Short mmCIF file of C-alpha atoms and ligand atoms in Angstrom, two decimals:
data_model
loop_
_atom_site.label_atom_id
_atom_site.label_comp_id
_atom_site.label_asym_id
_atom_site.label_seq_id
_atom_site.Cartn_x
_atom_site.Cartn_y
_atom_site.Cartn_z
CA MET A 1 9.27 16.18 7.62
CA ILE A 2 9.11 13.71 4.77
CA ALA A 3 7.00 13.94 1.94
CA ILE A 4 3.76 11.08 1.84
CA HIS A 5 5.18 9.72 -1.42
CA GLU A 6 8.47 9.10 0.21
CA ALA A 7 6.93 7.59 3.28
CA GLN A 8 4.87 5.23 1.12
CA LYS A 9 7.76 4.05 -1.07
CA VAL A 10 9.70 3.14 2.34
CA VAL A 11 6.60 1.50 3.70
CA LEU A 12 5.69 -0.42 0.48
CA ASP A 13 9.16 -1.86 -0.25
CA ALA A 14 9.56 -2.90 3.51
CA CYS A 15 6.61 -5.03 3.06
CA GLU A 16 6.72 -8.46 1.68
CA VAL A 17 4.00 -10.35 -0.21
CA LEU A 18 2.78 -13.32 1.85
CA ALA A 19 3.31 -17.00 0.43
CA PRO A 20 0.29 -18.31 -1.52
CA VAL A 21 -1.77 -20.68 0.11
CA ALA A 22 -4.65 -23.50 -1.28
CA THR A 23 -7.88 -21.45 -1.08
CA SER A 24 -11.53 -22.69 -1.41
CA CYS A 25 -13.51 -20.60 -4.45
CA GLU A 26 -15.77 -19.88 -1.40
CA GLN A 27 -13.41 -17.79 0.09
CA MET A 28 -11.91 -16.39 -3.20
CA SER A 29 -13.93 -12.63 -3.76
CA GLY A 30 -11.62 -10.33 -2.99
CA ARG A 31 -8.78 -12.41 -3.02
CA VAL A 32 -5.66 -12.29 -5.62
CA LEU A 33 -5.24 -15.46 -7.50
CA ALA A 34 -1.14 -16.73 -7.09
CA GLN A 35 -1.87 -19.16 -10.16
CA ASP A 36 -3.25 -19.13 -13.92
CA VAL A 37 -6.63 -21.08 -13.90
CA VAL A 38 -7.18 -23.44 -16.73
CA ALA A 39 -10.61 -24.56 -17.54
CA PRO A 40 -10.60 -28.36 -17.67
CA GLU A 41 -13.98 -28.85 -19.11
CA ASN A 42 -16.49 -26.66 -20.90
CA VAL A 43 -19.21 -24.23 -19.42
CA PRO A 44 -21.64 -25.09 -20.28
CA PRO A 45 -20.85 -28.46 -20.33
CA PHE A 46 -23.50 -29.45 -23.55
CA ALA A 47 -25.45 -27.37 -25.68
CA ASN A 48 -28.86 -26.34 -23.94
CA SER A 49 -32.02 -24.05 -24.47
CA ALA A 50 -31.56 -20.54 -23.18
CA VAL A 51 -35.16 -20.05 -22.93
CA ASP A 52 -38.56 -22.44 -22.11
CA GLY A 53 -39.80 -23.38 -25.42
CA TYR A 54 -40.00 -25.92 -27.94
CA ALA A 55 -36.93 -27.37 -29.75
CA VAL A 56 -37.38 -27.60 -33.25
CA ARG A 57 -36.10 -28.49 -36.77
CA THR A 58 -35.60 -25.25 -38.54
CA ALA A 59 -36.63 -26.51 -41.70
CA ASP A 60 -40.09 -27.37 -40.18
CA THR A 61 -40.63 -23.63 -39.25
CA GLN A 62 -40.15 -21.79 -42.61
CA THR A 63 -43.77 -21.12 -43.13
CA VAL A 64 -45.84 -19.87 -39.96
CA PRO A 65 -48.10 -20.39 -38.09
CA THR A 66 -47.27 -24.09 -38.69
CA GLU A 67 -48.36 -27.21 -36.18
CA LEU A 68 -45.67 -29.53 -34.95
CA VAL A 69 -46.40 -32.70 -32.73
CA VAL A 70 -44.77 -32.65 -29.41
CA VAL A 71 -43.21 -36.04 -28.82
CA ASP A 72 -41.49 -35.49 -25.50
CA THR A 73 -40.39 -32.68 -22.51
CA VAL A 74 -37.15 -32.33 -21.61
CA ALA A 75 -36.35 -30.57 -18.28
CA ALA A 76 -33.10 -28.92 -17.14
CA GLY A 77 -31.15 -31.59 -15.43
CA ALA A 78 -32.98 -34.63 -17.79
CA GLU A 79 -31.35 -36.25 -20.40
CA PRO A 80 -33.52 -36.30 -23.68
CA LYS A 81 -34.43 -39.86 -24.27
CA ILE A 82 -35.38 -39.13 -28.13
CA ALA A 83 -34.89 -37.25 -31.29
CA VAL A 84 -37.13 -34.69 -32.93
CA GLY A 85 -38.29 -35.87 -36.14
CA ASP A 86 -39.84 -33.92 -39.11
CA GLY A 87 -42.73 -32.26 -38.49
CA GLN A 88 -42.39 -32.97 -34.28
CA ALA A 89 -40.90 -30.81 -31.36
CA ILE A 90 -39.86 -31.36 -27.93
CA ARG A 91 -41.07 -29.36 -25.40
CA ILE A 92 -37.50 -27.77 -22.96
CA MET A 93 -36.91 -25.78 -20.34
CA THR A 94 -33.99 -23.35 -20.11
CA GLY A 95 -30.98 -25.71 -19.17
CA ALA A 96 -32.30 -28.66 -20.39
CA PRO A 97 -30.00 -30.39 -23.14
CA MET A 98 -30.83 -29.88 -26.65
CA PRO A 99 -32.39 -33.19 -28.10
CA LYS A 100 -31.10 -34.71 -31.08
CA GLY A 101 -32.47 -33.58 -34.57
CA ALA A 102 -33.29 -30.16 -33.00
CA ASP A 103 -31.06 -26.96 -34.48
CA ALA A 104 -33.18 -24.33 -32.55
CA VAL A 105 -35.53 -23.27 -29.94
CA VAL A 106 -38.67 -21.18 -30.51
CA MET A 107 -39.50 -19.61 -26.87
CA VAL A 108 -42.94 -20.41 -25.49
CA GLU A 109 -44.01 -16.83 -25.90
CA ASP A 110 -44.13 -17.43 -29.59
CA THR A 111 -46.16 -20.90 -29.56
CA GLN A 112 -49.49 -21.87 -28.69
CA ARG A 113 -50.32 -25.21 -27.64
CA VAL A 114 -52.97 -27.12 -29.50
CA GLY A 115 -54.71 -29.46 -27.64
CA ASP A 116 -52.35 -31.74 -25.83
CA ASP A 117 -50.05 -33.21 -28.15
CA ARG A 118 -49.48 -30.33 -30.94
CA VAL A 119 -48.16 -26.76 -30.79
CA SER A 120 -48.80 -24.08 -33.32
CA ILE A 121 -45.10 -22.24 -33.96
CA GLY A 122 -45.73 -18.56 -34.50
CA LYS A 123 -42.39 -17.76 -35.48
CA ALA A 124 -39.83 -19.22 -38.15
CA ALA A 125 -36.86 -20.04 -36.28
CA LYS A 126 -33.42 -19.33 -37.62
CA LEU A 127 -30.64 -22.43 -37.12
CA LYS A 128 -29.14 -22.21 -33.58
CA ASP A 129 -31.87 -19.98 -32.12
CA ALA A 130 -32.01 -19.86 -28.36
CA ILE A 131 -28.89 -22.69 -28.25
CA ARG A 132 -26.18 -22.08 -25.97
CA ASP A 133 -23.48 -24.36 -27.36
CA ALA A 134 -21.14 -26.03 -25.11
CA GLY A 135 -18.20 -23.83 -24.47
CA SER A 136 -19.69 -20.56 -25.21
CA ASP A 137 -18.93 -19.54 -22.17
CA VAL A 138 -15.67 -21.02 -21.33
CA ASN A 139 -13.81 -23.43 -23.73
CA LYS A 140 -12.10 -26.34 -22.20
CA GLY A 141 -8.50 -25.56 -22.05
CA ASP A 142 -8.48 -21.64 -21.62
CA THR A 143 -7.14 -19.61 -19.37
CA VAL A 144 -9.76 -17.87 -17.35
CA PHE A 145 -7.76 -15.82 -14.77
CA VAL A 146 -3.98 -15.17 -14.88
CA ALA A 147 -1.95 -15.43 -11.91
CA GLY A 148 -2.40 -11.84 -10.17
CA THR A 149 -6.34 -11.49 -10.83
CA VAL A 150 -7.97 -9.61 -8.22
CA LEU A 151 -11.53 -11.92 -8.13
CA ASN A 152 -14.89 -10.36 -7.56
CA ALA A 153 -17.97 -12.24 -6.41
CA ALA A 154 -18.76 -13.32 -10.11
CA GLY A 155 -14.69 -14.57 -10.40
CA ALA A 156 -15.52 -16.83 -7.56
CA GLY A 157 -18.37 -18.01 -9.27
CA VAL A 158 -16.45 -18.29 -12.37
CA LEU A 159 -14.06 -20.53 -10.41
CA ALA A 160 -16.76 -22.94 -9.20
CA SER A 161 -18.23 -23.14 -12.71
CA VAL A 162 -14.90 -24.90 -14.40
CA ASN A 163 -14.92 -27.06 -10.76
CA ALA A 164 -11.71 -25.09 -9.56
CA ARG A 165 -13.17 -25.73 -6.29
CA THR A 166 -9.19 -24.99 -4.31
CA VAL A 167 -6.81 -22.35 -6.04
CA ARG A 168 -3.42 -20.95 -4.80
CA ALA A 169 -4.22 -17.23 -3.55
CA TYR A 170 -2.41 -14.99 -1.72
CA PRO A 171 -3.90 -14.98 1.80
CA GLN A 172 -5.63 -12.48 3.91
CA ALA A 173 -3.67 -10.63 6.20
CA ARG A 174 -4.16 -11.53 9.77
CA VAL A 175 -3.81 -8.01 11.18
CA ALA A 176 -3.64 -7.19 15.19
CA LEU A 177 -5.39 -4.49 16.26
CA LEU A 178 -4.74 -2.43 19.33
CA SER A 179 -5.57 1.10 20.61
CA THR A 180 -3.82 2.72 23.65
CA GLY A 181 -4.91 5.09 25.98
CA ASP A 182 -5.93 5.07 29.96
CA GLU A 183 -8.44 7.97 29.00
CA LEU A 184 -10.21 5.32 26.73
CA VAL A 185 -13.70 3.92 27.50
CA THR A 186 -15.80 1.32 25.66
CA ASP A 187 -18.08 -0.38 28.00
CA GLY A 188 -20.38 2.45 27.88
CA SER A 189 -20.06 3.39 31.52
CA PRO A 190 -20.66 7.37 32.52
CA LEU A 191 -17.63 9.16 31.69
CA LYS A 192 -15.49 10.53 34.56
CA ILE A 193 -13.04 13.51 34.26
CA GLY A 194 -10.59 13.14 31.72
CA GLN A 195 -12.36 10.28 29.95
CA ILE A 196 -13.52 9.86 26.08
CA ARG A 197 -15.26 7.02 24.59
CA GLU A 198 -13.04 5.38 22.11
CA SER A 199 -13.64 5.34 18.33
CA ASN A 200 -10.78 4.44 16.64
CA LEU A 201 -10.72 0.50 17.42
CA THR A 202 -14.32 0.52 15.73
CA MET A 203 -13.22 2.15 12.76
CA LEU A 204 -9.83 0.83 12.34
CA ASP A 205 -11.56 -2.67 12.74
CA ALA A 206 -14.02 -2.07 10.20
CA MET A 207 -11.23 -0.52 7.68
CA ILE A 208 -8.79 -3.35 8.15
CA ALA A 209 -11.80 -5.89 7.77
CA ALA A 210 -12.70 -3.73 4.26
CA SER A 211 -9.31 -4.07 3.42
CA GLY A 212 -9.74 -7.90 2.66
CA CYS A 213 -7.76 -8.71 6.00
CA GLU A 214 -8.38 -10.84 8.82
CA VAL A 215 -8.53 -8.62 12.31
CA ILE A 216 -7.14 -9.82 15.50
CA ASN A 217 -8.91 -7.29 17.84
CA LEU A 218 -6.93 -7.21 20.95
CA GLY A 219 -8.96 -3.80 22.22
CA ILE A 220 -7.74 -1.09 24.38
CA ILE A 221 -4.45 -1.64 25.71
CA LYS A 222 -3.43 0.25 29.22
CA ASP A 223 -0.72 2.87 29.08
CA ASP A 224 1.59 0.21 30.48
CA GLU A 225 5.16 -0.26 29.10
CA ALA A 226 5.36 -4.19 30.43
CA LEU A 227 1.70 -5.03 29.64
CA LEU A 228 2.03 -3.51 25.99
CA GLU A 229 5.20 -5.29 25.35
CA ARG A 230 3.54 -8.95 26.46
CA VAL A 231 0.70 -8.33 24.34
CA LEU A 232 2.96 -7.50 21.08
CA LEU A 233 5.34 -10.14 21.73
CA GLU A 234 2.56 -12.83 21.96
CA VAL A 235 0.36 -11.51 19.03
CA ILE A 236 3.45 -11.47 16.74
CA GLU A 237 3.51 -15.08 16.45
CA ARG A 238 0.25 -15.18 15.17
CA CYS A 239 -0.22 -12.33 13.06
CA ASP A 240 1.01 -10.91 9.82
CA ALA A 241 1.19 -7.14 10.71
CA ILE A 242 0.19 -5.00 13.46
CA VAL A 243 -1.76 -1.52 13.81
CA THR A 244 -1.52 0.28 16.48
CA SER A 245 -3.64 3.61 17.65
CA GLY A 246 -2.14 6.45 19.68
CA GLY A 247 0.83 6.96 21.55
CA VAL A 248 3.31 7.55 18.86
CA SER A 249 4.14 11.14 19.35
CA MET A 250 6.04 13.30 21.48
CA GLY A 251 4.30 13.27 25.02
CA ASP A 252 5.28 11.29 28.22
CA PHE A 253 2.78 8.59 28.48
CA ASP A 254 3.39 7.55 24.53
CA VAL A 255 4.10 3.73 25.47
CA VAL A 256 3.96 2.81 22.19
CA LYS A 257 7.06 4.56 21.08
CA ALA A 258 8.75 3.64 24.61
CA VAL A 259 8.14 -0.23 23.83
CA LEU A 260 8.67 -0.32 20.02
CA SER A 261 11.62 1.53 20.31
CA ARG A 262 12.88 -1.32 22.46
CA ILE A 263 11.59 -4.33 20.45
CA ALA A 264 11.32 -3.42 17.12
CA LYS A 265 13.45 -1.69 14.37
CA MET A 266 11.65 1.70 13.92
CA GLN A 267 10.96 4.40 11.96
CA TRP A 268 9.53 7.50 13.53
CA MET A 269 8.44 9.43 10.70
CA GLN A 270 7.05 13.37 10.55
CA LEU A 271 4.99 13.17 7.52
CA ALA A 272 4.68 16.54 5.74
CA ILE A 273 0.79 16.05 5.67
CA LYS A 274 -2.29 17.12 7.86
CA PRO A 275 -3.55 15.90 9.43
CA ALA A 276 -1.70 12.68 10.41
CA LYS A 277 1.91 14.17 10.58
CA PRO A 278 3.14 11.50 13.37
CA PHE A 279 3.72 8.10 11.84
CA ALA A 280 5.31 5.16 13.10
CA PHE A 281 6.85 2.07 11.03
CA GLY A 282 8.54 -0.60 12.24
CA GLN A 283 9.39 -4.18 11.72
CA LEU A 284 9.27 -6.88 14.39
CA GLN A 285 10.68 -10.71 14.16
CA ALA A 286 8.49 -13.44 15.35
CA SER A 287 10.60 -16.55 16.57
CA ASP A 288 10.13 -18.40 13.32
CA GLY A 289 11.86 -15.39 11.57
CA ARG A 290 8.91 -14.08 9.99
CA VAL A 291 9.01 -9.97 9.86
CA VAL A 292 5.94 -8.57 10.98
CA PRO A 293 5.24 -4.95 9.79
CA ILE A 294 3.87 -2.58 12.54
CA PHE A 295 1.74 0.57 11.65
CA GLY A 296 2.05 3.20 14.37
CA LEU A 297 -1.20 4.99 13.92
CA PRO A 298 -1.52 8.79 15.76
CA GLY A 299 -4.38 8.90 18.31
CA ASN A 300 -6.18 11.56 16.98
CA PRO A 301 -9.20 9.95 15.03
CA VAL A 302 -8.62 11.19 11.63
CA SER A 303 -5.49 11.19 11.81
CA SER A 304 -5.63 7.89 12.31
CA MET A 305 -8.02 7.07 10.00
CA ILE A 306 -5.71 9.21 7.15
CA SER A 307 -2.83 7.38 7.93
CA TYR A 308 -3.88 3.96 7.71
CA GLU A 309 -5.40 4.96 4.32
CA LEU A 310 -2.56 6.42 2.92
CA LEU A 311 0.44 4.06 4.39
CA ALA A 312 -1.11 0.61 6.18
CA ARG A 313 -3.80 -0.07 3.83
CA PRO A 314 -1.59 0.03 0.58
CA ALA A 315 0.87 -1.87 2.08
CA LEU A 316 -1.36 -4.80 3.53
CA ARG A 317 -2.60 -4.88 -0.11
CA LYS A 318 0.74 -5.48 -1.21
CA MET A 319 1.06 -8.55 1.29
CA MET A 320 -2.21 -9.83 -0.12
CA GLY A 321 -1.01 -10.28 -3.55
CA HIS A 322 -2.05 -6.95 -5.01
CA THR A 323 -0.10 -4.95 -7.75
CA ARG A 324 -1.91 -2.36 -9.71
CA ASP A 325 -4.47 -1.08 -7.11
CA LEU A 326 -2.20 -0.65 -4.31
CA LEU A 327 -3.30 3.08 -3.88
CA ARG A 328 -6.91 4.14 -3.85
CA PRO A 329 -7.30 6.22 -7.10
CA THR A 330 -6.75 9.85 -7.49
CA VAL A 331 -9.13 11.66 -10.04
CA LYS A 332 -10.15 15.03 -10.95
CA ALA A 333 -12.73 16.86 -9.31
CA VAL A 334 -14.42 20.72 -9.54
CA LEU A 335 -13.94 22.47 -6.26
CA ASP A 336 -17.68 24.03 -5.31
CA ALA A 337 -16.50 25.93 -1.95
CA PRO A 338 -13.12 27.63 -1.56
CA ILE A 339 -10.62 25.98 0.55
CA LYS A 340 -8.73 28.35 2.71
CA ARG A 341 -5.29 27.65 4.42
CA LYS A 342 -1.77 28.64 5.23
CA GLN A 343 1.69 28.18 4.11
CA ASP A 344 2.98 25.51 6.80
CA GLY A 345 5.33 23.29 4.16
CA LYS A 346 2.45 20.30 4.12
CA VAL A 347 -0.39 18.84 2.14
CA HIS A 348 -3.38 18.99 3.49
CA TYR A 349 -5.69 16.28 2.81
CA VAL A 350 -9.27 18.03 3.28
CA ARG A 351 -12.19 15.75 3.73
CA VAL A 352 -14.71 16.21 1.11
CA PHE A 353 -17.89 14.94 -0.11
CA GLY A 354 -18.53 14.30 -4.08
CA ALA A 355 -20.81 13.58 -6.86
CA PHE A 356 -20.99 13.61 -10.27
CA GLU A 357 -23.28 16.58 -11.52
CA SER A 358 -25.29 17.09 -14.71
CA ASP A 359 -22.09 18.72 -16.64
CA GLY A 360 -20.56 15.23 -16.36
CA ARG A 361 -18.28 16.37 -13.92
CA LEU A 362 -17.41 15.35 -10.09
CA HIS A 363 -18.16 18.34 -7.71
CA VAL A 364 -16.78 18.33 -4.34
CA ARG A 365 -16.87 20.39 -1.33
CA ASP A 366 -15.74 19.92 2.44
CA THR A 367 -17.82 18.49 4.71
CA GLY A 368 -17.30 20.57 7.85
CA PRO A 369 -14.72 20.84 10.39
CA GLN A 370 -11.34 19.53 9.57
CA GLY A 371 -9.86 18.81 12.98
CA SER A 372 -7.89 15.86 13.80
CA HIS A 373 -10.06 14.90 16.37
CA GLN A 374 -13.31 15.82 14.56
CA LEU A 375 -14.44 12.73 12.76
CA ALA A 376 -17.97 13.20 12.34
CA SER A 377 -17.54 15.29 9.46
CA THR A 378 -14.67 13.19 8.47
CA ALA A 379 -17.15 10.27 8.39
CA LEU A 380 -19.34 12.24 5.67
CA ALA A 381 -16.70 12.44 3.24
CA ASN A 382 -15.85 9.87 0.17
CA GLY A 383 -12.65 12.18 -0.94
CA LEU A 384 -9.77 13.54 0.35
CA ALA A 385 -9.05 16.65 -1.73
CA TYR A 386 -5.10 16.80 -2.08
CA VAL A 387 -4.65 20.92 -1.29
CA PRO A 388 -0.99 21.45 -1.87
CA ASP A 389 1.07 23.92 0.54
CA GLY A 390 0.19 27.55 -0.23
CA MET A 391 -3.03 29.67 0.92
CA GLY A 392 -5.73 26.96 -0.71
CA ILE A 393 -7.63 26.48 -3.64
CA GLU A 394 -10.35 29.02 -5.46
CA ALA A 395 -14.10 27.82 -6.00
CA ASP A 396 -14.42 26.17 -9.34
CA ALA A 397 -10.93 25.34 -9.93
CA GLU A 398 -10.10 21.63 -10.26
CA VAL A 399 -8.63 19.64 -7.31
CA ASP A 400 -7.20 16.10 -6.95
CA VAL A 401 -9.33 13.85 -4.71
CA TYR A 402 -8.15 10.44 -3.56
CA VAL A 403 -11.30 8.88 -3.36
CA ILE A 404 -11.96 7.35 -0.24
CA GLY A 405 -16.21 6.09 -0.73
CA ASN A 406 -18.59 5.70 -3.29
CA LEU A 407 -18.57 8.34 -5.50
CA LEU A 408 -21.60 7.24 -7.04
CA GLY A 409 -24.13 7.18 -4.12
P1 LIG B 1 -1.87 10.18 21.36
O1 LIG B 1 -1.58 9.76 19.99
O2 LIG B 1 -1.74 8.87 22.28
O3 LIG B 1 -1.16 10.82 22.23
O4 LIG B 1 -3.40 10.54 21.33
C1 LIG B 1 -3.89 11.43 20.84
C2 LIG B 1 -5.15 12.24 20.95
O5 LIG B 1 -6.29 11.00 20.43
C3 LIG B 1 -5.62 11.96 22.42
O6 LIG B 1 -6.52 13.08 22.73
C4 LIG B 1 -6.51 10.85 22.36
O7 LIG B 1 -7.22 10.85 23.73
C5 LIG B 1 -7.11 10.52 21.62
N1 LIG B 1 -7.41 8.85 21.24
C6 LIG B 1 -6.34 8.13 21.44
N2 LIG B 1 -7.03 6.91 20.87
C7 LIG B 1 -8.09 7.08 20.51
C8 LIG B 1 -9.32 5.88 20.56
N3 LIG B 1 -9.29 4.70 19.84
N4 LIG B 1 -10.40 6.42 19.96
C9 LIG B 1 -10.41 8.12 20.23
N5 LIG B 1 -9.50 8.99 20.58
C10 LIG B 1 -8.46 8.63 20.66
MG1 LIG B 2 -2.38 8.27 24.04
#
């Protein structure tokens, strides 16, 4: 058996970062930049009003209330045609360019209209009040993001704001997904003896997509070696990685094992963890020479889920240009109910649900049955408690939790 950390290292070392491609800013949320982004222009491009109100000369508002003559109105998107002179104001909307002559804006709430063309200013303005200067968000020539930055939705918006409509970024990995097993049913038909409804394909499709990848879902493949080999050799030409579920253990019909042993360079691992002991990692060469990694996950649904989380997801993220955040965070939590286990040479990943409580600490407890087929209790978990080999962990003790879901509800 090998330690999970060693297996993670083997897999990460073997997976290469994909070549950057030109990417539109609309696609950039969740993606990693492969270039620095330097702003070619100021944001905002011109000084403008932060509020709806009146552009004024501060000198005119020092004794309040005071009445000014309203000489014009400027809307967002319009060009101011005249300057504000002594004793004058210009009605101005949020985002509209500042007219010449004005050095502050008084918000409409601090004013009162007087007749058709005058306004009473109720509050003295200070220099630059409610003016957003040109470049006050981003200055022309500023490096807004360095290569390697993982952009969020706001980051994609920033690219648009500096007119970086297309940037070089690491691509989404195209991940081919298949599940094997003659017992698996997906079409809603009544189950015959021995059949079960599949869950892994559905689960892994969502997990791969949530990892930022594009999923090529090949569906359920029968336990038929020739068929599986054909499917793999075809998809290898149009994907960056392959995830399979099932058929990698020691059974007579473990076709994934049989086929991959023939066509790929494989490492059959026995991980010192529970669940998810069997795991296969391999590399298959496409006709253009690309080496495509293969993650052979076990068929038991919980094992499939955990080995995807611990081994496939970090590697796929590396391929997509992530560096610092390959693994999810591990945090300390208080264990509210004891976790009992027996010594077996393995680390147990116990599915837990955690929430922050009034003492400011994260409290966790297990979500129920922990068998490797019991996906229903796993689905309630937002963490995997790391329970080292031994007899378990007492209540109120501290436990390390690998965060797999939302801790904040
Ligand atoms: P295997 O790894 O193929 O030996 O499968 C191990 C166990 O996982 C068996 O009980 C299978 O029926 C079950 N299994 C395999 N694939 C799936 C799937 N896609 N959905 C649900 N259960 C599965
Ligand atoms: Mg099987």
